[in-house]
Amino acid sequence: MSHHFIRFRDVHYTYPGGYEALRGVSFLITHGEKVALLGLNGAGKSTLLLHTDGILMATSGEVNIGDVPVTRKTLPVVRSHVGLLFQNPDDQLFMPTVEDDVAFGPRNMNLPEEEVERRVSTALEAVGATALRRRRPFNLSGGQKRMVAIAGVLAMEPMILVMDEPTSNLDPGARRRVIELVRGFDHTCLIATHDLDMAAELCPRSMVMAEGRIIADGPTDEILSDIETLTAAGLWPR
Ligand SMILES: Nc1ncnc2c1ncn2[C@@H]1O[C@H](COP(=O)(O)OP(=O)(O)OP(=O)(O)O)[C@@H](O)[C@H]1O
Ligand SMILES: [Mg+2]
C-alpha cells in the first residue's frame, strides 16, 4: 500500500493545560495531493500538523501515514516518511553550523557520509543558502533561518511534506523560491498558511479550520470565493 497518504479519523487533542485544540478532525489526503490548511490564528493548524509526525499524539481518534498508525512504536518509520517544517525555525535549528543542521536528519538515517554531503549541498543550493553553510544558525535572520530549516526538511527526501507557514518572513524572491520548490515536489504536501495567494497558486485543495474543527474542505478556488466560509473562518472581515 502507498505510504504517501495522510488520514485523520475523528482526532481530538487536548493540551496538558486542558484546552481542546482539535475537536474531531477527519480527512484523507491521497498520494500527490497538495493541500492548504487555512484558518485564523489559534484555529488549530499547527496542532494538527504536529500530529502528522507524532510530535503530538491524538488524545482520541487515529492518525495514519499510509498504512502505519502514528504511535510511539512507529515514530521512526513515520518520521522517515514525513518531513515537517515547524512554524518557528528556532524549534528546528540547534546545531553549531548550518551544514550540521541540514545534515542532522540524513546522518540520523545512518546514510553514508558521501550521501549526507550530497543531500546537504543539494538542499542548500535548492533554497539558495549555500553561502550560509558555515554560519551559526542562531545568528541568522528570520528569513535565512526559515530557508535553512526548509533545506533540513528537503535533505530528508521525505515522501510527505508538511509545512507550517513556509513563506512567513520571506522576501519576495525567497517566497517565490519556496513556491517553486513545493511545486516541483511531486509527492503529498500539506501546508498551513496565511498566504492565500500561495494557496491559490499551489494547492488545488484547501481545508479551512476554525476552533479545532475543519469547517470546509474542497477546491481552493471555490473556497476562496466562498465569502460565507471565509467569514465563518474569520478570514474575511465581518
Ligand atoms: N502548548 C500549548 N499549550 C496549551 N494550549 C496551546 C498550546 N499550543 C497551542 N495552544 C492553543 O491551541 C489552540 C490552537 O493553536 P495552534 O498553534 O494550533 O493554532 P494555529 O492555527 O497554528 O495558529 P497560528 O495561525 O497563530 O499559527 C490555540 O487556542 C492555542 O492557544
Ligand atoms: Mg500555527
Coordinates of N, CA and C and ligand atoms in Angstrom, one line a residue:
M1 N 0.9 -1.2 0.0 CA 0.0 0.0 0.0 C 0.9 1.3 0.0
S2 N 0.4 2.3 -0.6 CA 1.2 3.6 -0.6 C 1.4 4.1 0.8
H3 N 2.6 4.7 1.0 CA 2.9 5.3 2.3 C 2.6 6.8 2.2
H4 N 2.1 7.2 1.0 CA 2.1 8.7 0.7 C 0.8 9.3 1.1
F5 N -0.1 8.7 1.9 CA -1.3 9.4 2.3 C -1.4 9.7 3.7
I6 N -2.2 10.7 4.1 CA -2.4 11.1 5.5 C -3.9 10.9 5.8
R7 N -4.2 10.2 6.8 CA -5.6 10.0 7.2 C -5.8 10.3 8.7
F8 N -6.7 11.3 9.0 CA -7.1 11.6 10.3 C -8.5 11.0 10.5
R9 N -8.7 10.3 11.6 CA -10.1 9.8 11.9 C -10.5 10.3 13.2
D10 N -11.4 11.3 13.2 CA -12.0 11.8 14.5 C -11.0 12.1 15.5
V11 N -10.0 12.9 15.1 CA -8.9 13.2 16.1 C -9.3 14.3 17.0
H12 N -9.1 14.1 18.3 CA -9.2 15.1 19.3 C -7.9 15.3 20.0
Y13 N -7.6 16.5 20.3 CA -6.4 16.7 21.1 C -6.6 17.8 22.1
T14 N -6.3 17.5 23.4 CA -6.3 18.4 24.5 C -4.9 18.6 25.0
Y15 N -4.5 19.9 25.1 CA -3.2 20.3 25.6 C -3.2 20.0 27.1
P16 N -2.0 19.7 27.7 CA -1.9 19.4 29.1 C -2.6 20.4 30.0
G17 N -2.7 21.7 29.6 CA -3.4 22.7 30.4 C -4.9 22.5 30.3
G18 N -5.4 21.7 29.5 CA -6.8 21.4 29.4 C -7.6 22.0 28.2
Y19 N -6.8 22.8 27.3 CA -7.5 23.4 26.2 C -7.6 22.3 25.1
E20 N -8.9 22.1 24.6 CA -9.1 21.2 23.5 C -8.9 21.9 22.2
A21 N -7.7 21.6 21.5 CA -7.3 22.4 20.3 C -7.8 21.6 19.1
L22 N -8.0 20.3 19.1 CA -8.6 19.6 18.0 C -9.9 18.9 18.5
R23 N -11.0 19.2 17.7 CA -12.3 18.7 18.2 C -13.0 17.8 17.2
G24 N -12.3 16.7 16.9 CA -12.9 15.8 15.9 C -12.5 16.1 14.5
V25 N -11.3 15.9 14.2 CA -10.8 16.2 12.8 C -10.6 14.9 12.0
S26 N -11.3 14.9 10.8 CA -11.2 13.7 9.9 C -10.9 14.2 8.5
F27 N -10.0 13.6 7.8 CA -9.8 13.9 6.4 C -8.9 12.8 5.9
L28 N -8.8 12.7 4.5 CA -7.9 11.9 3.8 C -7.2 12.7 2.8
I29 N -5.9 12.7 2.8 CA -5.1 13.3 1.7 C -4.4 12.2 1.0
T30 N -4.6 12.1 -0.3 CA -4.0 11.0 -1.0 C -2.7 11.3 -1.7
H31 N -2.1 10.3 -2.3 CA -0.8 10.5 -2.9 C -0.8 11.6 -4.0
G32 N 0.2 12.5 -3.8 CA 0.4 13.5 -4.8 C -0.4 14.8 -4.6
E33 N -1.4 14.7 -3.7 CA -2.2 15.9 -3.5 C -1.4 17.0 -2.8
K34 N -1.7 18.3 -3.2 CA -1.2 19.4 -2.4 C -2.4 20.2 -1.8
V35 N -2.3 20.2 -0.5 CA -3.5 20.8 0.3 C -3.0 21.9 1.2
A36 N -3.8 23.0 1.1 CA -3.5 24.1 2.0 C -4.4 24.0 3.2
L37 N -3.9 24.4 4.4 CA -4.7 24.4 5.6 C -4.8 25.8 6.1
L38 N -6.0 26.4 6.0 CA -6.2 27.8 6.3 C -7.0 28.0 7.6
G39 N -6.9 29.2 8.1 CA -7.7 29.5 9.3 C -7.0 30.5 10.2
L40 N -7.7 31.2 11.0 CA -7.2 32.2 11.8 C -6.2 31.8 12.8
N41 N -5.4 32.7 13.4 CA -4.5 32.5 14.5 C -5.3 31.7 15.6
G42 N -4.7 30.6 16.0 CA -5.4 29.8 17.1 C -6.4 28.8 16.6
A43 N -6.6 28.7 15.3 CA -7.6 27.8 14.8 C -7.3 26.3 15.1
G44 N -6.0 26.0 15.2 CA -5.6 24.6 15.4 C -4.7 24.0 14.3
K45 N -4.2 24.9 13.4 CA -3.4 24.4 12.3 C -2.1 23.7 12.7
S46 N -1.4 24.4 13.5 CA -0.1 23.9 13.9 C -0.3 22.6 14.8
T47 N -1.3 22.6 15.6 CA -1.6 21.5 16.4 C -1.9 20.3 15.5
L48 N -2.7 20.5 14.5 CA -3.0 19.4 13.6 C -1.7 18.9 12.9
L49 N -0.9 19.8 12.4 CA 0.4 19.4 11.7 C 1.3 18.6 12.6
L50 N 1.4 19.0 13.9 CA 2.3 18.3 14.8 C 1.8 16.8 15.0
H51 N 0.6 16.5 14.7 CA 0.1 15.1 14.8 C 0.6 14.3 13.6
T52 N 1.0 14.9 12.5 CA 1.4 14.1 11.3 C 2.7 13.3 11.5
D53 N 3.6 13.9 12.4 CA 4.8 13.0 12.6 C 5.0 12.7 14.1
G54 N 3.9 12.7 14.8 CA 3.9 12.2 16.2 C 4.6 13.1 17.2
I55 N 4.8 14.4 16.9 CA 5.3 15.3 17.9 C 4.2 15.4 19.0
L56 N 2.9 15.5 18.5 CA 1.8 15.4 19.4 C 1.0 14.1 19.0
M57 N 0.5 13.4 20.0 CA -0.3 12.2 19.8 C -1.7 12.5 20.1
A58 N -2.6 12.0 19.3 CA -4.1 12.2 19.5 C -4.5 11.8 20.9
T59 N -5.3 12.6 21.5 CA -5.9 12.2 22.8 C -7.0 11.1 22.5
S60 N -7.7 11.3 21.4 CA -8.5 10.1 20.9 C -8.6 10.3 19.4
G61 N -9.0 9.2 18.8 CA -9.0 9.1 17.3 C -7.7 8.6 16.8
E62 N -7.6 8.6 15.5 CA -6.4 7.9 14.9 C -5.8 8.7 13.7
V63 N -4.5 8.7 13.7 CA -3.7 9.3 12.6 C -2.9 8.2 11.9
N64 N -3.1 8.2 10.6 CA -2.3 7.2 9.8 C -1.5 7.8 8.7
I65 N -0.2 7.4 8.6 CA 0.6 7.8 7.5 C 0.7 6.5 6.6
G66 N 0.0 6.5 5.5 CA -0.1 5.3 4.7 C -0.8 4.3 5.6
D67 N -0.3 3.1 5.6 CA -0.9 2.0 6.4 C -0.3 2.0 7.8
V68 N 0.5 3.0 8.2 CA 1.1 3.0 9.5 C 0.4 3.9 10.5
P69 N -0.2 3.4 11.6 CA -0.8 4.3 12.6 C 0.3 5.0 13.3
V70 N 0.1 6.3 13.6 CA 1.2 7.1 14.3 C 1.0 6.7 15.8
T71 N 2.0 6.0 16.3 CA 2.1 5.6 17.7 C 3.6 5.8 18.2
R72 N 3.8 5.7 19.5 CA 5.2 5.8 19.9 C 6.1 4.8 19.2
K73 N 5.6 3.6 19.0 CA 6.4 2.5 18.4 C 6.7 2.8 17.0
T74 N 5.8 3.4 16.2 CA 6.0 3.6 14.8 C 6.8 4.9 14.5
L75 N 7.1 5.7 15.5 CA 7.7 7.0 15.2 C 8.9 7.0 14.2
P76 N 9.8 6.1 14.4 CA 11.0 6.1 13.4 C 10.5 6.0 12.0
V77 N 9.6 5.1 11.7 CA 9.1 4.9 10.3 C 8.3 6.0 9.9
V78 N 7.4 6.6 10.8 CA 6.6 7.7 10.4 C 7.5 8.9 10.1
R79 N 8.5 9.1 10.9 CA 9.4 10.3 10.7 C 10.3 10.1 9.4
S80 N 10.5 8.9 9.0 CA 11.3 8.7 7.8 C 10.4 9.0 6.5
H81 N 9.1 9.0 6.7 CA 8.2 9.4 5.6 C 7.8 10.8 5.6
V82 N 7.6 11.4 6.8 CA 7.1 12.8 6.9 C 8.2 13.8 7.1
G83 N 8.3 14.8 6.3 CA 9.2 15.9 6.6 C 8.4 17.1 7.1
L84 N 8.6 17.4 8.3 CA 7.8 18.5 9.0 C 8.6 19.8 9.2
L85 N 8.1 20.9 8.6 CA 8.7 22.2 8.8 C 7.9 22.9 9.9
F86 N 8.6 23.2 11.0 CA 7.9 23.8 12.2 C 7.6 25.3 11.8
Q87 N 6.6 25.8 12.5 CA 6.2 27.2 12.3 C 7.4 28.1 12.7
N88 N 8.1 27.8 13.8 CA 9.2 28.6 14.3 C 10.5 27.9 14.0
P89 N 11.3 28.5 13.1 CA 12.6 27.8 12.8 C 13.5 27.5 14.0
D90 N 13.3 28.4 15.0 CA 14.2 28.1 16.2 C 13.9 26.8 16.8
D91 N 12.7 26.2 16.6 CA 12.4 24.9 17.1 C 13.1 23.8 16.3
Q92 N 13.6 24.2 15.1 CA 14.2 23.2 14.2 C 15.7 23.2 14.2
L93 N 16.3 24.4 14.5 CA 17.7 24.6 14.3 C 18.4 24.6 15.6
F94 N 19.4 23.7 15.8 CA 20.0 23.6 17.1 C 21.5 23.2 17.0
M95 N 22.0 23.0 15.8 CA 23.4 22.5 15.7 C 24.3 23.8 15.6
P96 N 25.6 23.6 15.7 CA 26.5 24.7 15.7 C 26.7 25.4 14.4
T97 N 26.5 24.6 13.3 CA 26.6 25.3 11.9 C 25.4 24.9 11.1
V98 N 25.2 25.7 10.1 CA 24.1 25.4 9.1 C 24.2 24.0 8.5
E99 N 25.5 23.7 8.1 CA 25.6 22.4 7.4 C 25.4 21.2 8.3
D100 N 25.7 21.4 9.6 CA 25.4 20.3 10.5 C 23.9 20.2 10.8
D101 N 23.2 21.3 10.8 CA 21.8 21.3 10.9 C 21.1 20.5 9.8
V102 N 21.5 20.9 8.6 CA 20.9 20.3 7.4 C 21.3 18.8 7.3
A103 N 22.5 18.4 7.8 CA 23.0 17.1 7.8 C 22.4 16.2 8.9
F104 N 21.8 16.9 9.9 CA 21.3 16.1 11.1 C 20.4 15.0 10.7
G105 N 19.3 15.3 9.9 CA 18.3 14.2 9.6 C 19.0 13.1 8.8
P106 N 19.7 13.4 7.7 CA 20.3 12.3 6.9 C 21.3 11.5 7.7
R107 N 22.1 12.1 8.6 CA 23.0 11.4 9.5 C 22.3 10.4 10.4
N108 N 21.1 10.9 10.9 CA 20.3 10.1 11.8 C 19.8 8.9 11.1
M109 N 19.6 9.0 9.8 CA 19.1 7.9 9.0 C 20.3 6.9 8.7
N110 N 21.5 7.2 9.2 CA 22.6 6.3 9.0 C 23.0 6.2 7.6
L111 N 22.9 7.3 6.8 CA 23.3 7.2 5.4 C 24.8 7.4 5.3
P112 N 25.4 6.8 4.3 CA 26.9 7.0 4.1 C 27.2 8.5 4.0
E113 N 28.4 8.9 4.5 CA 28.8 10.3 4.6 C 28.8 11.0 3.2
E114 N 29.1 10.3 2.1 CA 29.1 10.9 0.8 C 27.6 11.3 0.5
E115 N 26.7 10.4 0.8 CA 25.3 10.7 0.5 C 24.8 11.8 1.4
V116 N 25.2 11.9 2.7 CA 24.8 13.0 3.5 C 25.3 14.3 2.9
E117 N 26.6 14.3 2.4 CA 27.2 15.5 1.8 C 26.4 15.9 0.6
R118 N 26.1 14.9 -0.2 CA 25.3 15.2 -1.5 C 24.0 15.9 -1.1
R119 N 23.3 15.3 -0.1 CA 22.0 15.9 0.2 C 22.1 17.3 0.8
V120 N 23.1 17.5 1.6 CA 23.3 18.8 2.2 C 23.5 19.9 1.1
S121 N 24.5 19.6 0.2 CA 24.8 20.5 -0.9 C 23.5 20.8 -1.7
T122 N 22.8 19.7 -2.1 CA 21.7 19.8 -3.0 C 20.6 20.7 -2.3
A123 N 20.3 20.4 -1.0 CA 19.3 21.1 -0.3 C 19.6 22.6 -0.1
L124 N 20.9 22.9 0.3 CA 21.2 24.3 0.5 C 21.2 25.0 -0.8
E125 N 21.6 24.4 -1.9 CA 21.5 25.0 -3.2 C 20.1 25.3 -3.6
A126 N 19.2 24.3 -3.3 CA 17.8 24.4 -3.7 C 17.1 25.6 -3.0
V127 N 17.5 25.9 -1.8 CA 16.9 27.1 -1.1 C 17.7 28.3 -1.2
G128 N 18.8 28.3 -2.0 CA 19.7 29.4 -2.2 C 20.5 29.8 -1.0
A129 N 20.9 28.8 -0.1 CA 21.5 29.2 1.1 C 22.9 28.6 1.2
T130 N 23.5 28.3 0.0 CA 24.9 27.7 0.0 C 25.9 28.6 0.8
A131 N 25.7 29.9 0.6 CA 26.7 30.8 1.2 C 26.6 30.8 2.7
L132 N 25.5 30.3 3.3 CA 25.3 30.3 4.7 C 25.9 29.1 5.4
R133 N 26.4 28.2 4.6 CA 26.8 26.8 5.0 C 27.6 26.8 6.3
R134 N 28.5 27.7 6.5 CA 29.3 27.6 7.7 C 28.9 28.6 8.8
R135 N 27.8 29.2 8.6 CA 27.3 30.2 9.6 C 26.7 29.5 10.8
R136 N 26.5 30.2 11.9 CA 25.8 29.7 13.0 C 24.3 29.9 12.9
P137 N 23.5 28.9 12.9 CA 22.0 29.1 12.6 C 21.4 30.2 13.6
F138 N 21.9 30.1 14.8 CA 21.4 31.0 15.9 C 21.5 32.5 15.4
N139 N 22.6 32.9 14.7 CA 22.8 34.3 14.3 C 22.1 34.7 13.0
L140 N 21.4 33.8 12.3 CA 20.8 34.1 11.0 C 19.6 35.0 11.2
S141 N 19.2 35.7 10.1 CA 18.0 36.5 10.1 C 16.8 35.5 10.1
G142 N 15.6 36.0 10.4 CA 14.4 35.2 10.5 C 14.2 34.4 9.1
G143 N 14.3 35.1 8.0 CA 14.1 34.5 6.7 C 15.1 33.5 6.4
Q144 N 16.4 33.8 6.7 CA 17.5 32.9 6.5 C 17.3 31.6 7.3
K145 N 16.9 31.8 8.5 CA 16.6 30.6 9.4 C 15.5 29.7 8.7
R146 N 14.5 30.4 8.2 CA 13.4 29.6 7.6 C 13.9 28.8 6.4
M147 N 14.8 29.5 5.5 CA 15.3 28.8 4.4 C 16.2 27.6 4.8
V148 N 17.0 27.8 5.8 CA 17.8 26.7 6.3 C 17.0 25.5 6.9
A149 N 15.9 25.9 7.6 CA 15.0 24.9 8.1 C 14.4 24.1 7.0
I150 N 14.0 24.8 5.9 CA 13.4 24.1 4.7 C 14.5 23.2 4.1
A151 N 15.7 23.6 4.0 CA 16.8 22.8 3.5 C 16.9 21.5 4.3
G152 N 16.8 21.6 5.7 CA 16.9 20.5 6.5 C 15.8 19.4 6.3
V153 N 14.6 20.0 6.0 CA 13.5 19.1 5.7 C 13.7 18.4 4.3
L154 N 14.1 19.2 3.3 CA 14.3 18.6 2.0 C 15.4 17.6 2.0
A155 N 16.4 17.8 2.8 CA 17.6 16.8 2.9 C 17.1 15.4 3.3
M156 N 16.0 15.3 4.0 CA 15.4 14.0 4.4 C 14.8 13.3 3.2
E157 N 14.6 14.0 2.1 CA 13.9 13.5 1.0 C 12.6 12.7 1.4
P158 N 11.7 13.5 2.1 CA 10.5 12.8 2.6 C 9.5 12.5 1.5
M159 N 8.6 11.5 1.8 CA 7.6 11.2 0.8 C 6.4 12.1 1.0
I160 N 6.3 12.7 2.2 CA 5.2 13.6 2.5 C 5.8 14.9 3.1
L161 N 5.4 16.0 2.6 CA 6.0 17.3 3.0 C 4.9 18.0 3.8
V162 N 5.2 18.4 5.0 CA 4.2 19.1 5.9 C 4.8 20.4 6.3
M163 N 4.3 21.5 5.9 CA 5.0 22.8 6.2 C 4.0 23.7 6.9
D164 N 4.6 24.3 8.0 CA 3.8 25.3 8.8 C 4.3 26.7 8.5
E165 N 3.5 27.4 7.8 CA 3.8 28.8 7.4 C 5.2 28.9 6.6
P166 N 5.4 28.2 5.6 CA 6.7 28.2 4.9 C 7.1 29.6 4.4
T167 N 6.2 30.4 4.1 CA 6.6 31.7 3.4 C 6.6 32.9 4.4
S168 N 6.3 32.7 5.7 CA 6.3 33.9 6.6 C 7.7 34.4 6.8
N169 N 7.9 35.7 6.8 CA 9.2 36.3 7.0 C 10.1 36.3 5.8
L170 N 9.6 35.8 4.6 CA 10.4 35.7 3.5 C 10.3 36.9 2.6
D171 N 11.4 37.3 2.0 CA 11.4 38.4 1.0 C 10.7 37.8 -0.3
P172 N 10.3 38.7 -1.2 CA 9.6 38.2 -2.4 C 10.4 37.1 -3.2
G173 N 11.7 37.3 -3.3 CA 12.5 36.3 -4.1 C 12.5 35.0 -3.4
A174 N 12.7 35.0 -2.0 CA 12.8 33.7 -1.3 C 11.4 33.1 -1.3
R175 N 10.3 33.9 -1.2 CA 9.0 33.3 -1.2 C 8.8 32.6 -2.5
R176 N 9.2 33.2 -3.6 CA 9.0 32.6 -4.9 C 9.8 31.3 -5.0
R177 N 11.0 31.3 -4.5 CA 11.8 30.1 -4.5 C 11.1 28.9 -3.8
V178 N 10.5 29.2 -2.6 CA 9.8 28.2 -1.8 C 8.6 27.7 -2.6
I179 N 7.9 28.6 -3.2 CA 6.7 28.2 -4.0 C 7.1 27.2 -5.1
E180 N 8.2 27.6 -5.8 CA 8.7 26.7 -6.9 C 9.2 25.4 -6.4
L181 N 9.8 25.4 -5.2 CA 10.3 24.1 -4.6 C 9.1 23.2 -4.4
V182 N 8.1 23.8 -3.8 CA 6.9 23.0 -3.4 C 6.2 22.5 -4.7
R183 N 6.2 23.4 -5.7 CA 5.6 23.0 -7.0 C 6.3 21.8 -7.6
G184 N 7.6 21.8 -7.4 CA 8.4 20.7 -8.0 C 8.4 19.4 -7.2
F185 N 7.9 19.5 -6.0 CA 7.8 18.3 -5.1 C 6.6 17.5 -5.5
D186 N 6.8 16.3 -6.1 CA 5.6 15.6 -6.7 C 5.0 14.6 -5.8
H187 N 5.3 14.7 -4.5 CA 4.6 13.8 -3.6 C 3.5 14.6 -2.8
T188 N 3.0 14.0 -1.8 CA 1.9 14.6 -1.0 C 2.5 15.8 -0.2
C189 N 1.6 16.8 -0.1 CA 2.1 18.1 0.6 C 0.9 18.7 1.3
L190 N 1.1 19.0 2.6 CA 0.1 19.7 3.4 C 0.7 21.0 4.0
I191 N 0.1 22.1 3.7 CA 0.8 23.4 4.0 C -0.2 24.3 4.8
A192 N 0.2 24.6 6.1 CA -0.6 25.6 6.8 C -0.1 27.0 6.4
T193 N -1.0 27.9 6.1 CA -0.6 29.2 5.7 C -1.6 30.3 5.8
H194 N -1.1 31.5 6.0 CA -2.0 32.7 5.9 C -1.8 33.3 4.5
D195 N -0.9 32.7 3.7 CA -0.6 33.3 2.4 C -1.6 32.7 1.3
L196 N -2.7 33.4 1.3 CA -3.8 32.9 0.4 C -3.4 32.9 -1.1
D197 N -2.6 33.8 -1.5 CA -2.1 33.8 -2.9 C -1.3 32.5 -3.2
M198 N -0.5 32.1 -2.2 CA 0.3 30.9 -2.4 C -0.6 29.7 -2.4
A199 N -1.6 29.7 -1.5 CA -2.6 28.6 -1.5 C -3.3 28.4 -2.9
A200 N -3.7 29.6 -3.4 CA -4.4 29.6 -4.7 C -3.5 29.1 -5.8
E201 N -2.2 29.5 -5.7 CA -1.3 29.2 -6.8 C -0.9 27.7 -6.8
L202 N -0.7 27.1 -5.5 CA 0.0 25.8 -5.4 C -1.0 24.7 -5.1
C203 N -2.0 25.0 -4.4 CA -2.8 23.9 -3.8 C -4.2 23.8 -4.4
P204 N -4.5 22.8 -5.2 CA -5.8 22.6 -5.8 C -6.9 22.4 -4.7
R205 N -6.5 21.9 -3.5 CA -7.5 21.7 -2.5 C -7.1 22.5 -1.2
S206 N -8.1 23.0 -0.5 CA -7.9 23.6 0.8 C -8.8 23.1 1.8
M207 N -8.3 23.0 3.1 CA -9.1 22.7 4.2 C -9.1 24.0 5.1
V208 N -10.3 24.4 5.6 CA -10.4 25.6 6.5 C -10.7 25.1 7.9
M209 N -9.9 25.6 8.8 CA -10.1 25.3 10.2 C -10.6 26.5 11.0
A210 N -11.5 26.2 12.0 CA -12.0 27.2 12.9 C -12.2 26.5 14.2
E211 N -11.6 27.0 15.3 CA -11.8 26.4 16.6 C -11.7 24.9 16.7
G212 N -10.6 24.4 16.1 CA -10.3 23.0 16.3 C -11.1 22.0 15.4
R213 N -11.8 22.6 14.4 CA -12.6 21.7 13.5 C -12.3 22.2 12.1
I214 N -12.5 21.2 11.2 CA -12.4 21.6 9.7 C -13.8 22.0 9.3
I215 N -14.0 23.2 8.9 CA -15.3 23.7 8.6 C -15.5 23.7 7.1
A216 N -14.5 23.5 6.3 CA -14.7 23.5 4.8 C -13.5 22.7 4.3
D217 N -13.8 21.9 3.2 CA -12.7 21.1 2.6 C -13.1 21.0 1.1
G218 N -12.4 21.5 0.2 CA -12.8 21.4 -1.2 C -11.8 22.2 -2.1
P219 N -12.2 22.4 -3.4 CA -11.3 23.1 -4.3 C -11.0 24.5 -3.8
T220 N -9.7 24.8 -3.8 CA -9.2 26.1 -3.3 C -9.9 27.3 -4.0
D221 N -10.1 27.2 -5.3 CA -10.8 28.4 -5.9 C -12.2 28.6 -5.4
E222 N -12.9 27.4 -5.2 CA -14.3 27.6 -4.6 C -14.2 28.1 -3.2
I223 N -13.3 27.6 -2.4 CA -13.3 28.0 -1.0 C -12.9 29.5 -0.9
L224 N -11.9 30.0 -1.7 CA -11.5 31.3 -1.7 C -12.5 32.3 -2.3
S225 N -13.5 31.8 -3.0 CA -14.6 32.7 -3.5 C -15.9 32.5 -2.7
D226 N -15.8 31.7 -1.6 CA -17.0 31.5 -0.8 C -16.9 32.4 0.4
I227 N -17.5 33.6 0.3 CA -17.4 34.6 1.3 C -17.9 34.1 2.7
E228 N -19.0 33.3 2.6 CA -19.6 32.8 3.8 C -18.7 31.9 4.6
T229 N -18.0 31.0 3.9 CA -17.0 30.2 4.6 C -15.9 31.0 5.1
L230 N -15.4 31.9 4.3 CA -14.3 32.7 4.7 C -14.6 33.6 6.0
T231 N -15.8 34.1 6.0 CA -16.3 34.9 7.1 C -16.4 34.0 8.3
A232 N -17.0 32.8 8.2 CA -17.1 31.9 9.3 C -15.7 31.6 9.9
A233 N -14.7 31.5 9.0 CA -13.4 31.1 9.4 C -12.6 32.3 9.9
G234 N -13.2 33.5 9.8 CA -12.5 34.7 10.2 C -11.5 35.2 9.2
L235 N -11.5 34.6 8.0 CA -10.5 35.0 7.0 C -11.0 36.2 6.2
W236 N -12.2 36.6 6.5 CA -12.8 37.7 5.7 C -13.3 38.7 6.7
P237 N -13.1 40.0 6.5 CA -13.6 41.0 7.6 C -15.1 40.9 7.7
R238 N -15.6 40.9 8.9 CA -17.0 40.8 9.1 C -17.7 42.2 8.9
Ligands
LIG1 N1 1.4 24.3 24.2 C1 0.2 24.7 24.3 N2 -0.5 24.6 25.5 C2 -1.8 25.0 25.6 N3 -2.5 25.5 24.6 C3 -1.9 25.6 23.4 C4 -0.5 25.2 23.2 N4 -0.2 25.4 21.9 C5 -1.3 25.9 21.3 N5 -2.3 26.0 22.2 C6 -3.7 26.5 21.9 O1 -4.3 25.7 20.9 C7 -5.0 26.4 20.0 C8 -4.5 26.1 18.6 O2 -3.2 26.6 18.5 P1 -2.4 26.4 17.1 O3 -1.0 26.8 17.4 O4 -2.6 25.0 16.7 O5 -3.1 27.5 16.2 P2 -2.7 27.9 14.7 O6 -3.9 27.7 13.9 O7 -1.5 27.2 14.3 O8 -2.5 29.5 14.8 P3 -1.4 30.4 14.1 O9 -2.1 30.8 12.8 O10 -1.3 31.6 15.0 O11 -0.1 29.7 13.9 C9 -4.9 27.9 20.4 O12 -6.0 28.3 21.2 C10 -3.7 27.9 21.3 O13 -3.7 28.9 22.3
MG2 MG 0.4 27.8 13.8

